[in-house]
Amino acid sequence: MASAMPKRWAWTFLKEGLSFRAGRLYETFWNSQSNIKYTVLFLYPGALFWVRWRAETQYKYNVFIADKSVEPDVSQNLVSGWTNGSTFYFPAMATIKDLKDSVYDGKVPKAVRAGCHGRMMEDGDNLALAVRTFCKRDPKIVLWEEETEL
């Protein structure tokens, strides 16, 4: 008589419910359209990985240009021009010179200076340390034309 009793335990319904839901999810995914399937598998995780990697390996700086005379040459751009507050990402060891080269594509005007909160940064200064020290951790860097060096 004891062998005729069912082998169900008090919490068996949890395992059965989870396995049913997992099977239903697998079947739904397997039978879905391929564009949705590969978007979920590759595109979303890839985008999340890229954003996380960039946030962990580079610092974000917003660059403002105070004088119209030293804005970068954007005549070859067909759609957009320079906008203040443009975002640039740099590694921890970047210098102010690297920032200027990136903004001006290597053709930096002679009298351009960088700074924030009224303090000027030298070209050889480390960008991350200068922002931490001079800008009170506010990564808004202003570029302007130094009028004494014209």
mmCIF file of C-alpha atoms in Angstrom, residues 95-144:
data_model
loop_
_atom_site.group_PDB
_atom_site.id
_atom_site.type_symbol
_atom_site.label_atom_id
_atom_site.label_comp_id
_atom_site.label_asym_id
_atom_site.label_seq_id
_atom_site.Cartn_x
_atom_site.Cartn_y
_atom_site.Cartn_z
ATOM 1 C CA THR A 95 46.424 66.285 -21.006
ATOM 2 C CA ILE A 96 44.951 69.682 -21.806
ATOM 3 C CA LYS A 97 46.840 69.556 -25.109
ATOM 4 C CA ASP A 98 45.005 66.315 -25.978
ATOM 5 C CA LEU A 99 41.697 68.069 -25.289
ATOM 6 C CA LYS A 100 42.600 71.000 -27.545
ATOM 7 C CA ASP A 101 43.816 68.666 -30.300
ATOM 8 C CA SER A 102 40.555 66.750 -30.129
ATOM 9 C CA VAL A 103 38.392 69.885 -30.229
ATOM 10 C CA TYR A 104 40.333 71.506 -33.070
ATOM 11 C CA ASP A 105 41.290 68.301 -34.955
ATOM 12 C CA GLY A 106 45.007 69.009 -34.536
ATOM 13 C CA LYS A 107 44.871 72.621 -35.815
ATOM 14 C CA VAL A 108 44.865 74.500 -32.499
ATOM 15 C CA PRO A 109 44.978 78.321 -32.748
ATOM 16 C CA LYS A 110 48.011 79.795 -30.981
ATOM 17 C CA ALA A 111 46.331 81.896 -28.304
ATOM 18 C CA VAL A 112 43.691 79.412 -27.094
ATOM 19 C CA ARG A 113 43.612 78.761 -23.353
ATOM 20 C CA ALA A 114 41.553 76.320 -21.299
ATOM 21 C CA GLY A 115 40.203 76.682 -17.807
ATOM 22 C CA CYS A 116 37.227 76.690 -15.521
ATOM 23 C CA HIS A 117 35.916 78.783 -12.642
ATOM 24 C CA GLY A 118 38.364 81.571 -13.535
ATOM 25 C CA ARG A 119 41.482 79.390 -13.409
ATOM 26 C CA MET A 120 43.701 78.741 -16.402
ATOM 27 C CA MET A 121 45.208 75.314 -17.152
ATOM 28 C CA GLU A 122 48.554 74.760 -18.858
ATOM 29 C CA ASP A 123 48.882 72.491 -21.902
ATOM 30 C CA GLY A 124 50.963 69.938 -19.992
ATOM 31 C CA ASP A 125 48.506 69.569 -17.101
ATOM 32 C CA ASN A 126 46.756 66.258 -16.593
ATOM 33 C CA LEU A 127 43.141 66.820 -17.591
ATOM 34 C CA ALA A 128 41.536 64.702 -14.878
ATOM 35 C CA LEU A 129 43.658 66.199 -12.085
ATOM 36 C CA ALA A 130 43.158 69.743 -13.354
ATOM 37 C CA VAL A 131 39.394 69.296 -13.421
ATOM 38 C CA ARG A 132 39.418 67.769 -9.943
ATOM 39 C CA THR A 133 41.626 70.542 -8.564
ATOM 40 C CA PHE A 134 40.459 73.653 -10.404
ATOM 41 C CA CYS A 135 36.885 72.872 -11.358
ATOM 42 C CA LYS A 136 35.600 71.382 -8.109
ATOM 43 C CA ARG A 137 34.805 68.127 -9.954
ATOM 44 C CA ASP A 138 32.599 70.016 -12.417
ATOM 45 C CA PRO A 139 33.853 68.847 -15.833
ATOM 46 C CA LYS A 140 32.829 71.992 -17.743
ATOM 47 C CA ILE A 141 35.927 73.304 -19.495
ATOM 48 C CA VAL A 142 35.924 76.715 -21.161
ATOM 49 C CA LEU A 143 38.212 77.541 -24.093
ATOM 50 C CA TRP A 144 38.940 81.192 -24.856
#
